[in-house]
Short mmCIF file of C-alpha atoms and ligand atoms in Angstrom, two decimals:
data_model
loop_
_atom_site.label_atom_id
_atom_site.label_comp_id
_atom_site.label_asym_id
_atom_site.label_seq_id
_atom_site.Cartn_x
_atom_site.Cartn_y
_atom_site.Cartn_z
CA MET A 1216 24.20 -78.18 -37.57
CA TYR A 1217 22.64 -74.77 -38.08
CA PHE A 1218 23.19 -71.32 -36.62
CA VAL A 1219 20.57 -68.75 -35.70
CA SER A 1220 20.56 -65.09 -34.71
CA THR A 1221 20.50 -64.16 -31.02
CA ARG A 1222 17.64 -61.80 -31.93
CA SER A 1223 15.32 -64.24 -33.72
CA LYS A 1224 15.84 -67.77 -32.53
CA ASP A 1225 12.81 -69.00 -34.47
CA GLY A 1226 13.89 -67.15 -37.60
CA ASP A 1227 16.12 -68.24 -40.47
CA ARG A 1228 18.77 -70.91 -39.98
CA PHE A 1229 22.23 -70.59 -41.49
CA SER A 1230 25.03 -73.06 -42.18
CA ALA A 1231 28.40 -72.39 -40.54
CA SER A 1232 29.80 -71.24 -43.88
CA ASP A 1233 26.94 -68.79 -44.43
CA ALA A 1234 27.22 -67.45 -40.90
CA ILE A 1235 30.98 -66.94 -41.21
CA MET A 1236 30.81 -65.27 -44.62
CA LYS A 1237 28.00 -62.96 -43.44
CA GLY A 1238 29.65 -61.98 -40.13
CA LEU A 1239 26.54 -60.40 -38.62
CA ALA A 1240 23.03 -61.91 -38.85
CA PRO A 1241 20.68 -60.00 -41.20
CA ASP A 1242 18.64 -58.71 -38.22
CA GLY A 1243 21.77 -57.29 -36.58
CA GLY A 1244 22.07 -60.13 -34.04
CA LEU A 1245 25.02 -62.46 -33.49
CA PHE A 1246 25.15 -66.01 -34.79
CA VAL A 1247 24.91 -68.81 -32.21
CA PRO A 1248 24.56 -72.57 -32.72
CA GLU A 1249 20.99 -73.89 -32.45
CA ARG A 1250 22.27 -76.06 -29.64
CA ILE A 1251 25.80 -76.44 -28.25
CA PRO A 1252 27.06 -79.82 -29.45
CA GLN A 1253 28.82 -82.33 -27.22
CA LEU A 1254 32.47 -83.21 -27.76
CA PRO A 1255 32.68 -86.18 -30.13
CA ALA A 1256 33.36 -89.51 -28.41
CA SER A 1257 36.41 -89.85 -30.65
CA PHE A 1258 38.00 -86.69 -29.20
CA THR A 1259 41.67 -87.25 -28.54
CA MET A 1260 44.67 -85.03 -28.01
CA GLN A 1261 47.14 -87.68 -29.15
CA HIS A 1262 47.59 -86.26 -32.64
CA GLY A 1263 48.49 -82.73 -31.62
CA TYR A 1264 46.66 -79.43 -31.38
CA ALA A 1265 45.50 -78.98 -34.98
CA TYR A 1266 43.86 -82.41 -35.04
CA ALA A 1267 42.23 -81.82 -31.65
CA ALA A 1268 40.92 -78.50 -33.02
CA TYR A 1269 39.41 -80.37 -35.94
CA GLU A 1270 37.64 -82.77 -33.56
CA VAL A 1271 36.28 -80.00 -31.36
CA LEU A 1272 35.05 -77.96 -34.33
CA LYS A 1273 33.72 -80.87 -36.43
CA PRO A 1274 30.24 -80.93 -34.85
CA TYR A 1275 29.77 -77.22 -35.65
CA PHE A 1276 30.46 -77.95 -39.33
CA GLU A 1277 28.35 -81.09 -39.62
CA GLY A 1278 26.69 -81.03 -43.04
CA ASP A 1279 28.45 -77.78 -43.96
CA GLU A 1280 30.01 -77.31 -47.40
CA ALA A 1281 33.43 -76.86 -45.74
CA GLU A 1282 33.16 -80.00 -43.58
CA SER A 1283 35.65 -82.00 -45.67
CA ASP A 1284 38.18 -79.12 -45.70
CA LEU A 1285 38.06 -78.49 -41.96
CA LEU A 1286 41.12 -80.54 -41.02
CA THR A 1287 43.28 -78.81 -43.65
CA ILE A 1288 42.06 -75.39 -42.50
CA CYS A 1289 42.92 -76.27 -38.88
CA GLU A 1290 46.37 -77.53 -39.87
CA LYS A 1291 47.14 -74.32 -41.73
CA ALA A 1292 45.70 -71.99 -39.10
CA PHE A 1293 47.09 -73.59 -35.94
CA ASN A 1294 50.72 -74.11 -36.92
CA PHE A 1295 52.24 -72.52 -33.80
CA PRO A 1296 52.66 -73.75 -30.21
CA VAL A 1297 49.98 -73.60 -27.52
CA SER A 1298 51.86 -73.60 -24.26
CA ILE A 1299 50.92 -74.18 -20.63
CA HIS A 1300 53.19 -72.68 -17.99
CA LYS A 1301 52.84 -75.14 -15.12
CA ASN A 1302 53.10 -73.96 -11.56
CA ASP A 1303 51.69 -76.58 -9.22
CA GLY A 1304 48.09 -76.14 -10.24
CA LYS A 1305 48.29 -72.37 -10.56
CA ASP A 1306 48.95 -72.75 -14.25
CA THR A 1307 48.96 -70.22 -17.08
CA LEU A 1308 47.71 -70.91 -20.60
CA GLU A 1309 49.99 -68.94 -22.91
CA LEU A 1310 48.07 -68.03 -26.03
CA TYR A 1311 50.74 -65.74 -27.45
CA TYR A 1312 52.96 -67.85 -29.65
CA GLY A 1313 51.17 -66.96 -32.88
CA PRO A 1314 52.58 -64.53 -35.47
CA THR A 1315 51.44 -61.36 -33.67
CA SER A 1316 52.00 -62.60 -30.10
CA ALA A 1317 48.39 -62.37 -28.92
CA PHE A 1318 45.47 -64.80 -28.69
CA LYS A 1319 43.66 -63.04 -31.56
CA ASP A 1320 45.93 -64.98 -33.94
CA PHE A 1321 43.84 -68.13 -33.33
CA GLY A 1322 40.59 -66.58 -34.51
CA ALA A 1323 42.05 -64.38 -37.24
CA ARG A 1324 44.05 -67.21 -38.83
CA PHE A 1325 41.14 -69.65 -38.80
CA LEU A 1326 38.89 -67.02 -40.39
CA ALA A 1327 41.46 -66.14 -43.07
CA TYR A 1328 42.07 -69.74 -44.17
CA PHE A 1329 38.35 -70.47 -43.99
CA MET A 1330 37.50 -67.54 -46.26
CA GLU A 1331 40.32 -68.34 -48.67
CA ASN A 1332 39.09 -71.93 -48.94
CA LYS A 1333 35.59 -70.73 -49.76
CA LEU A 1334 36.63 -68.02 -52.26
CA LYS A 1335 38.94 -70.38 -54.17
CA LYS A 1336 35.89 -72.52 -54.93
CA THR A 1337 33.69 -69.69 -56.13
CA ASN A 1338 36.55 -67.71 -57.66
CA GLU A 1339 35.32 -64.50 -56.03
CA ASP A 1340 37.36 -61.73 -54.40
CA LEU A 1341 36.70 -59.97 -51.12
CA THR A 1342 38.19 -56.95 -49.39
CA VAL A 1343 38.38 -57.05 -45.59
CA LEU A 1344 38.05 -53.68 -43.86
CA VAL A 1345 39.34 -53.41 -40.29
CA ALA A 1346 39.48 -50.44 -37.98
CA THR A 1347 41.90 -51.04 -35.14
CA SER A 1348 43.06 -49.40 -31.97
CA GLY A 1349 45.76 -52.00 -31.49
CA ASP A 1350 45.83 -55.77 -31.45
CA THR A 1351 42.99 -56.73 -33.76
CA GLY A 1352 44.35 -55.04 -36.86
CA GLY A 1353 47.74 -56.66 -36.51
CA ALA A 1354 46.31 -60.14 -36.08
CA VAL A 1355 43.92 -59.71 -39.02
CA ALA A 1356 46.55 -58.17 -41.31
CA SER A 1357 49.03 -60.93 -40.56
CA ALA A 1358 46.43 -63.71 -40.92
CA PHE A 1359 45.14 -62.47 -44.29
CA TYR A 1360 48.60 -61.63 -45.66
CA ASN A 1361 49.04 -63.38 -49.02
CA ARG A 1362 45.74 -65.26 -48.75
CA GLU A 1363 44.33 -65.69 -52.25
CA HIS A 1364 41.22 -63.77 -53.36
CA LEU A 1365 41.49 -61.53 -50.29
CA ARG A 1366 42.70 -57.97 -49.78
CA VAL A 1367 42.93 -56.16 -46.45
CA LYS A 1368 42.63 -52.47 -45.66
CA VAL A 1369 43.59 -51.63 -42.08
CA LEU A 1370 42.67 -48.24 -40.63
CA PHE A 1371 44.40 -46.97 -37.53
CA PRO A 1372 44.12 -43.61 -35.76
CA LYS A 1373 47.05 -41.22 -35.93
CA ASP A 1374 48.75 -41.15 -32.49
CA GLY A 1375 46.37 -43.86 -31.31
CA VAL A 1376 48.51 -47.01 -31.43
CA SER A 1377 51.81 -47.91 -29.82
CA ASP A 1378 55.03 -47.94 -31.85
CA ARG A 1379 55.26 -51.73 -31.93
CA GLN A 1380 51.58 -52.06 -32.78
CA MET A 1381 52.00 -49.56 -35.61
CA ARG A 1382 54.93 -51.51 -37.00
CA GLN A 1383 52.90 -54.70 -36.98
CA LEU A 1384 50.17 -52.97 -38.94
CA THR A 1385 52.37 -51.35 -41.56
CA CYS A 1386 55.10 -53.88 -42.29
CA LEU A 1387 53.12 -56.00 -44.74
CA ASP A 1388 52.85 -55.50 -48.49
CA ASN A 1389 51.11 -57.28 -51.39
CA ASN A 1390 47.45 -57.66 -50.42
CA VAL A 1391 47.61 -55.68 -47.17
CA GLU A 1392 47.31 -51.89 -47.15
CA ALA A 1393 47.55 -49.73 -44.03
CA PHE A 1394 45.93 -46.30 -43.63
CA GLU A 1395 46.82 -43.80 -40.96
CA VAL A 1396 43.66 -41.81 -40.37
CA ASP A 1397 43.90 -38.22 -39.22
CA GLY A 1398 41.30 -38.82 -36.50
CA THR A 1399 40.31 -41.08 -33.63
CA PHE A 1400 39.49 -44.78 -33.45
CA ASP A 1401 35.80 -43.84 -33.56
CA ASP A 1402 36.44 -42.01 -36.85
CA CYS A 1403 38.09 -45.16 -38.21
CA GLN A 1404 35.11 -47.28 -37.20
CA LYS A 1405 32.69 -44.82 -38.73
CA MET A 1406 34.60 -44.89 -42.03
CA VAL A 1407 34.30 -48.68 -42.12
CA LYS A 1408 30.55 -48.44 -41.41
CA ASP A 1409 30.11 -45.78 -44.10
CA ALA A 1410 31.92 -47.94 -46.62
CA PHE A 1411 29.60 -50.87 -45.86
CA MET A 1412 26.56 -48.63 -46.31
CA ASP A 1413 27.76 -47.43 -49.74
CA GLU A 1414 25.92 -49.65 -52.19
CA SER A 1415 28.26 -48.81 -55.04
CA LEU A 1416 31.05 -50.63 -53.23
CA LYS A 1417 30.90 -54.39 -53.71
CA GLY A 1418 32.76 -57.31 -52.20
CA LEU A 1419 33.48 -55.83 -48.77
CA THR A 1420 33.59 -57.89 -45.61
CA SER A 1421 34.61 -57.48 -42.00
CA ALA A 1422 36.70 -59.68 -39.76
CA ASN A 1423 35.76 -58.34 -36.36
CA SER A 1424 35.55 -60.32 -33.20
CA ILE A 1425 31.83 -61.05 -33.36
CA ASN A 1426 32.38 -63.19 -36.48
CA LEU A 1427 31.62 -66.83 -35.70
CA GLY A 1428 34.79 -67.79 -37.58
CA ARG A 1429 36.83 -65.99 -34.96
CA LEU A 1430 34.84 -67.27 -32.01
CA LEU A 1431 34.80 -71.01 -32.72
CA PRO A 1432 38.60 -71.46 -32.66
CA GLN A 1433 38.55 -69.87 -29.21
CA VAL A 1434 36.56 -72.85 -27.92
CA VAL A 1435 39.37 -75.24 -28.77
CA TYR A 1436 42.14 -74.15 -26.42
CA TYR A 1437 39.81 -74.31 -23.43
CA VAL A 1438 38.98 -77.92 -24.22
CA TRP A 1439 42.66 -78.65 -24.76
CA ALA A 1440 43.96 -76.95 -21.62
CA SER A 1441 41.26 -78.24 -19.27
CA PHE A 1442 41.81 -81.86 -20.33
CA ILE A 1443 45.56 -81.48 -19.81
CA TYR A 1444 44.94 -79.90 -16.41
CA LYS A 1445 42.53 -82.62 -15.32
CA ALA A 1446 44.90 -85.39 -16.41
CA ARG A 1447 47.77 -83.80 -14.50
CA TYR A 1448 46.13 -82.63 -11.29
CA LYS A 1449 42.97 -84.82 -11.19
CA LYS A 1450 40.92 -81.68 -10.63
CA GLU A 1451 38.79 -79.38 -12.77
CA PRO A 1452 40.25 -75.88 -13.03
CA ILE A 1453 38.64 -72.50 -12.54
CA VAL A 1454 39.57 -70.62 -15.72
CA ILE A 1455 40.29 -66.90 -15.31
CA ILE A 1456 40.11 -64.88 -18.53
CA PRO A 1457 41.19 -61.26 -19.13
CA SER A 1458 38.10 -59.91 -20.89
CA GLY A 1459 36.93 -56.92 -22.94
CA ASN A 1460 34.39 -57.81 -25.61
CA VAL A 1461 34.13 -61.27 -23.94
CA GLY A 1462 34.66 -63.17 -27.19
CA ASN A 1463 37.48 -65.15 -25.68
CA ALA A 1464 35.37 -65.96 -22.62
CA THR A 1465 32.38 -66.96 -24.75
CA GLY A 1466 34.67 -69.59 -26.26
CA ALA A 1467 35.28 -70.92 -22.74
CA PHE A 1468 31.55 -71.06 -21.91
CA TRP A 1469 30.87 -72.98 -25.11
CA ALA A 1470 33.76 -75.34 -24.30
CA LYS A 1471 32.31 -76.02 -20.85
CA ALA A 1472 28.85 -76.58 -22.36
CA MET A 1473 30.43 -79.10 -24.80
CA GLY A 1474 31.67 -81.11 -21.84
CA ALA A 1475 35.18 -79.78 -21.21
CA PRO A 1476 36.24 -80.37 -17.57
CA ILE A 1477 36.05 -76.76 -16.36
CA LYS A 1478 34.78 -76.02 -12.85
CA ARG A 1479 34.01 -72.35 -13.28
CA ILE A 1480 34.74 -69.41 -15.56
CA GLU A 1481 35.78 -66.03 -14.19
CA LEU A 1482 36.03 -62.83 -16.24
CA ALA A 1483 38.87 -60.55 -15.14
CA LEU A 1484 38.06 -56.99 -16.21
CA ASN A 1485 40.13 -53.83 -16.03
CA ALA A 1486 38.52 -50.63 -14.71
CA ASN A 1487 35.79 -51.03 -17.38
CA ARG A 1488 33.44 -52.83 -15.02
CA THR A 1489 30.13 -53.09 -16.88
CA ILE A 1490 29.83 -56.84 -16.22
CA VAL A 1491 30.75 -56.63 -12.53
CA ASP A 1492 28.10 -53.94 -12.06
CA TYR A 1493 25.55 -56.10 -13.83
CA LEU A 1494 26.34 -59.05 -11.55
CA ASP A 1495 25.99 -56.78 -8.51
CA SER A 1496 22.79 -55.01 -9.51
CA GLY A 1497 20.94 -57.16 -12.03
CA VAL A 1498 20.67 -54.14 -14.31
CA TYR A 1499 22.73 -54.24 -17.49
CA LYS A 1500 24.05 -50.80 -18.38
CA PRO A 1501 26.61 -50.52 -21.20
CA ARG A 1502 28.63 -47.31 -21.03
CA ARG A 1503 31.56 -45.45 -22.56
CA SER A 1504 34.94 -47.06 -22.15
CA CYS A 1505 37.81 -45.58 -20.16
CA HIS A 1506 41.55 -45.84 -20.86
CA THR A 1507 43.59 -48.36 -18.84
CA LEU A 1508 46.98 -50.06 -18.96
CA ALA A 1509 45.26 -53.15 -20.37
CA ASN A 1510 44.05 -51.25 -23.42
CA ALA A 1511 42.83 -54.21 -25.50
CA MET A 1512 40.15 -54.63 -22.79
CA ASP A 1513 38.99 -51.01 -22.78
CA VAL A 1514 35.39 -51.88 -23.58
CA GLY A 1515 32.31 -50.40 -21.94
CA ALA A 1516 29.71 -52.20 -24.05
CA PRO A 1517 31.04 -55.74 -24.59
CA SER A 1518 29.83 -56.93 -27.99
CA ASN A 1519 29.63 -60.63 -27.14
CA MET A 1520 27.36 -60.09 -24.10
CA GLU A 1521 24.50 -60.79 -26.47
CA ARG A 1522 25.85 -64.33 -26.84
CA LEU A 1523 26.23 -64.81 -23.08
CA PHE A 1524 22.68 -63.55 -22.48
CA ASP A 1525 21.56 -66.10 -25.03
CA LEU A 1526 23.37 -68.88 -23.17
CA PHE A 1527 22.20 -67.79 -19.70
CA LYS A 1528 18.69 -66.53 -20.19
CA THR A 1529 17.85 -65.07 -16.77
CA TYR A 1530 19.81 -62.98 -14.30
CA ASP A 1531 19.84 -65.86 -11.82
CA GLU A 1532 21.18 -68.25 -14.40
CA PHE A 1533 23.79 -65.72 -15.48
CA LYS A 1534 24.89 -65.16 -11.92
CA ALA A 1535 25.09 -68.88 -11.26
CA ASN A 1536 27.50 -69.34 -14.15
CA VAL A 1537 29.51 -66.15 -14.56
CA SER A 1538 31.82 -64.53 -12.02
CA SER A 1539 33.71 -61.33 -12.59
CA HIS A 1540 36.06 -58.90 -10.85
CA SER A 1541 37.40 -55.53 -11.92
CA VAL A 1542 41.10 -54.68 -11.54
CA ASP A 1543 42.40 -51.11 -11.61
CA ASP A 1544 45.68 -49.86 -13.04
CA TYR A 1545 47.39 -49.73 -9.66
CA LYS A 1546 46.64 -53.41 -9.08
CA ILE A 1547 47.77 -54.26 -12.61
CA ARG A 1548 51.16 -52.69 -11.86
CA THR A 1549 51.61 -54.34 -8.47
CA THR A 1550 50.59 -57.72 -9.87
CA ILE A 1551 53.13 -57.52 -12.71
CA LYS A 1552 55.78 -56.60 -10.16
CA ASP A 1553 54.83 -59.15 -7.46
CA THR A 1554 54.57 -61.99 -9.97
CA TYR A 1555 57.99 -61.15 -11.37
CA ASP A 1556 59.64 -60.65 -7.98
CA GLU A 1557 58.24 -63.88 -6.56
CA THR A 1558 58.61 -66.22 -9.51
CA GLY A 1559 60.57 -64.49 -12.29
CA TYR A 1560 57.56 -64.90 -14.59
CA VAL A 1561 56.74 -61.87 -16.75
CA ILE A 1562 53.13 -61.09 -17.70
CA CYS A 1563 51.43 -58.43 -19.82
CA PRO A 1564 48.96 -55.91 -18.31
CA HIS A 1565 45.93 -57.90 -19.57
CA THR A 1566 47.16 -61.15 -18.08
CA ALA A 1567 47.90 -59.25 -14.87
CA CYS A 1568 44.15 -58.62 -14.38
CA ALA A 1569 43.54 -62.36 -14.33
CA GLU A 1570 46.59 -63.05 -12.18
CA TYR A 1571 45.38 -60.47 -9.65
CA VAL A 1572 42.01 -62.22 -9.45
CA ARG A 1573 43.72 -65.58 -8.90
CA ARG A 1574 45.96 -64.23 -6.14
CA THR A 1575 43.15 -62.40 -4.41
CA TYR A 1576 40.10 -64.66 -4.71
CA TYR A 1577 41.26 -68.15 -5.70
CA LYS A 1578 44.53 -68.53 -3.85
CA ASP A 1579 44.12 -72.17 -2.85
CA GLU A 1580 41.96 -73.37 -5.73
CA PRO A 1581 42.88 -75.15 -8.95
CA THR A 1582 43.23 -72.39 -11.55
CA ILE A 1583 44.27 -71.63 -15.09
CA VAL A 1584 45.01 -67.98 -15.84
CA VAL A 1585 44.78 -67.16 -19.54
CA ALA A 1586 47.73 -65.12 -20.84
CA THR A 1587 46.34 -63.19 -23.80
CA ALA A 1588 49.44 -61.36 -25.05
CA HIS A 1589 53.22 -61.63 -24.85
CA PRO A 1590 54.63 -59.09 -22.38
CA ALA A 1591 57.10 -57.85 -25.01
CA LYS A 1592 54.15 -56.34 -26.89
CA PHE A 1593 53.62 -53.97 -23.96
CA GLU A 1594 57.25 -53.37 -23.11
CA SER A 1595 56.76 -49.66 -22.45
CA ILE A 1596 54.48 -50.59 -19.52
CA VAL A 1597 56.10 -53.80 -18.30
CA GLU A 1598 59.83 -52.93 -18.45
CA PRO A 1599 59.76 -49.93 -16.09
CA ILE A 1600 57.72 -51.97 -13.58
CA ILE A 1601 60.03 -54.98 -13.45
CA GLU A 1602 63.11 -52.83 -14.12
CA LYS A 1603 64.34 -55.26 -16.70
CA GLU A 1604 64.22 -55.65 -20.47
CA VAL A 1605 61.70 -58.19 -21.82
CA PRO A 1606 63.28 -60.29 -24.58
CA ILE A 1607 61.38 -59.96 -27.86
CA PRO A 1608 60.13 -63.22 -29.41
CA GLU A 1609 61.59 -63.88 -32.83
CA ASN A 1610 58.34 -63.50 -34.79
CA LEU A 1611 57.66 -60.12 -33.22
CA TYR A 1612 61.21 -58.99 -33.85
CA ASP A 1613 61.07 -60.02 -37.53
CA MET A 1614 57.87 -58.08 -37.94
CA ILE A 1615 58.83 -54.86 -36.24
CA SER A 1616 62.22 -54.67 -37.93
CA ARG A 1617 60.74 -54.64 -41.44
CA ASP A 1618 60.11 -51.48 -43.45
CA CYS A 1619 56.88 -49.67 -42.69
CA SER A 1620 54.62 -48.34 -45.36
CA TYR A 1621 51.23 -46.71 -45.05
CA THR A 1622 49.02 -44.06 -46.60
CA GLN A 1623 47.95 -41.01 -44.63
CA ILE A 1624 44.32 -40.04 -45.18
CA GLY A 1625 41.57 -37.88 -43.69
CA VAL A 1626 38.28 -39.14 -42.31
CA ASN A 1627 36.49 -39.68 -45.63
CA TYR A 1628 36.00 -43.37 -46.41
CA LYS A 1629 36.23 -42.70 -50.16
CA ASP A 1630 39.97 -42.15 -49.74
CA LEU A 1631 40.28 -45.86 -48.99
CA PHE A 1632 39.46 -46.86 -52.54
C1 PLP B 756 41.44 -58.53 -27.41
C2 PLP B 756 42.23 -58.77 -26.19
C3 PLP B 756 41.63 -59.07 -24.95
C4 PLP B 756 40.12 -59.09 -24.77
O1 PLP B 756 39.53 -60.19 -25.41
P1 PLP B 756 37.94 -60.21 -25.62
O2 PLP B 756 37.67 -61.41 -26.44
O3 PLP B 756 37.60 -58.93 -26.33
O4 PLP B 756 37.31 -60.27 -24.28
C5 PLP B 756 42.43 -59.33 -23.86
N1 PLP B 756 43.78 -59.28 -23.97
C6 PLP B 756 44.40 -59.00 -25.13
C7 PLP B 756 45.88 -58.95 -25.16
C8 PLP B 756 43.65 -58.74 -26.28
O5 PLP B 756 44.28 -58.45 -27.43
#
């Protein structure tokens, strides 16, 4: 199996390991498989999630140098529960039982163990630079914590992250360093870019969401959940995914293309409605993002669209396969409240976008809503709405009750080293 760039499909071919270690293709495009493989005939869920992950991912690593290590990497990365909240066919896939209580743990942990496995063999060291406005940095820092041959430098904007997010970023020691930048998230991102451009700095890498090593693990839980759904209800579900950069949703489209029993995939957006406008008009216009209650989805120019355009080559094909709705802050609030009042189930603002879409457009259809974060991560939004405290999961509590330590710096990337 080989991977190619979205921008030059007839150009160079890369192994999975090369693609993951590079992050971005040399021409600036995103790595995609030459063809989407089919699920292996041997696929079974009888041996638990990590083994099923190995089976789903195996065809992508066929002939790769890491092929024989794949099972071990999956067992180390996916050592936490994947839970389905069943509600008579209006089910919710809870992807928030990893160490940082959000779905980004799946991708970040797979990438960290994958890179460690590779670097142990070559005895090289790498430093991961991440700029974060919230969830990504926490998931990456936690995943790379104490991984051999790897260091992490996390940059976050002063006054730009919530208290609990900040604690997640700054509670780690050893190989993880946190920097509070006296600037905005854009400044943080620019510092990371500047550092990569500086040729005197060697051994730097990124772990952002366009890395294939973060995307592939996001295929697995769609295969897993749709098979469980089909076995239980004898129907194929419509999967509704809270989306920003659409990396999570790209995982679902690849899962469906591999043969997972999914009827349709729907992207639930917040007020950042670039994809809805494209579906309406046929003209794709990325724009600046606006702030919403579902802040991990505040994206105006979704980075993984390039992969979806590669999968669905024309507007008609795109429209035939992708649905999307935009949900404003008012609807996010009422959905959190209505869901809680009617069922006692508590959801985060991101999940609420998907739940709103289910309630409004797919009321009597078989559905899986994807819950991307634990509501306790967004307690300052959720608690006043439901007028009740949200219990903190143990892993989150352990993390936010540790000592914080970070370095305050300006906007010059040289201060990172
Ligand atoms: C990152 C994130 C999203 C958006 O995922 P994409 O892959 O960028 O579409 C949604 N919800 C939460 C909680 C997130 O952290």
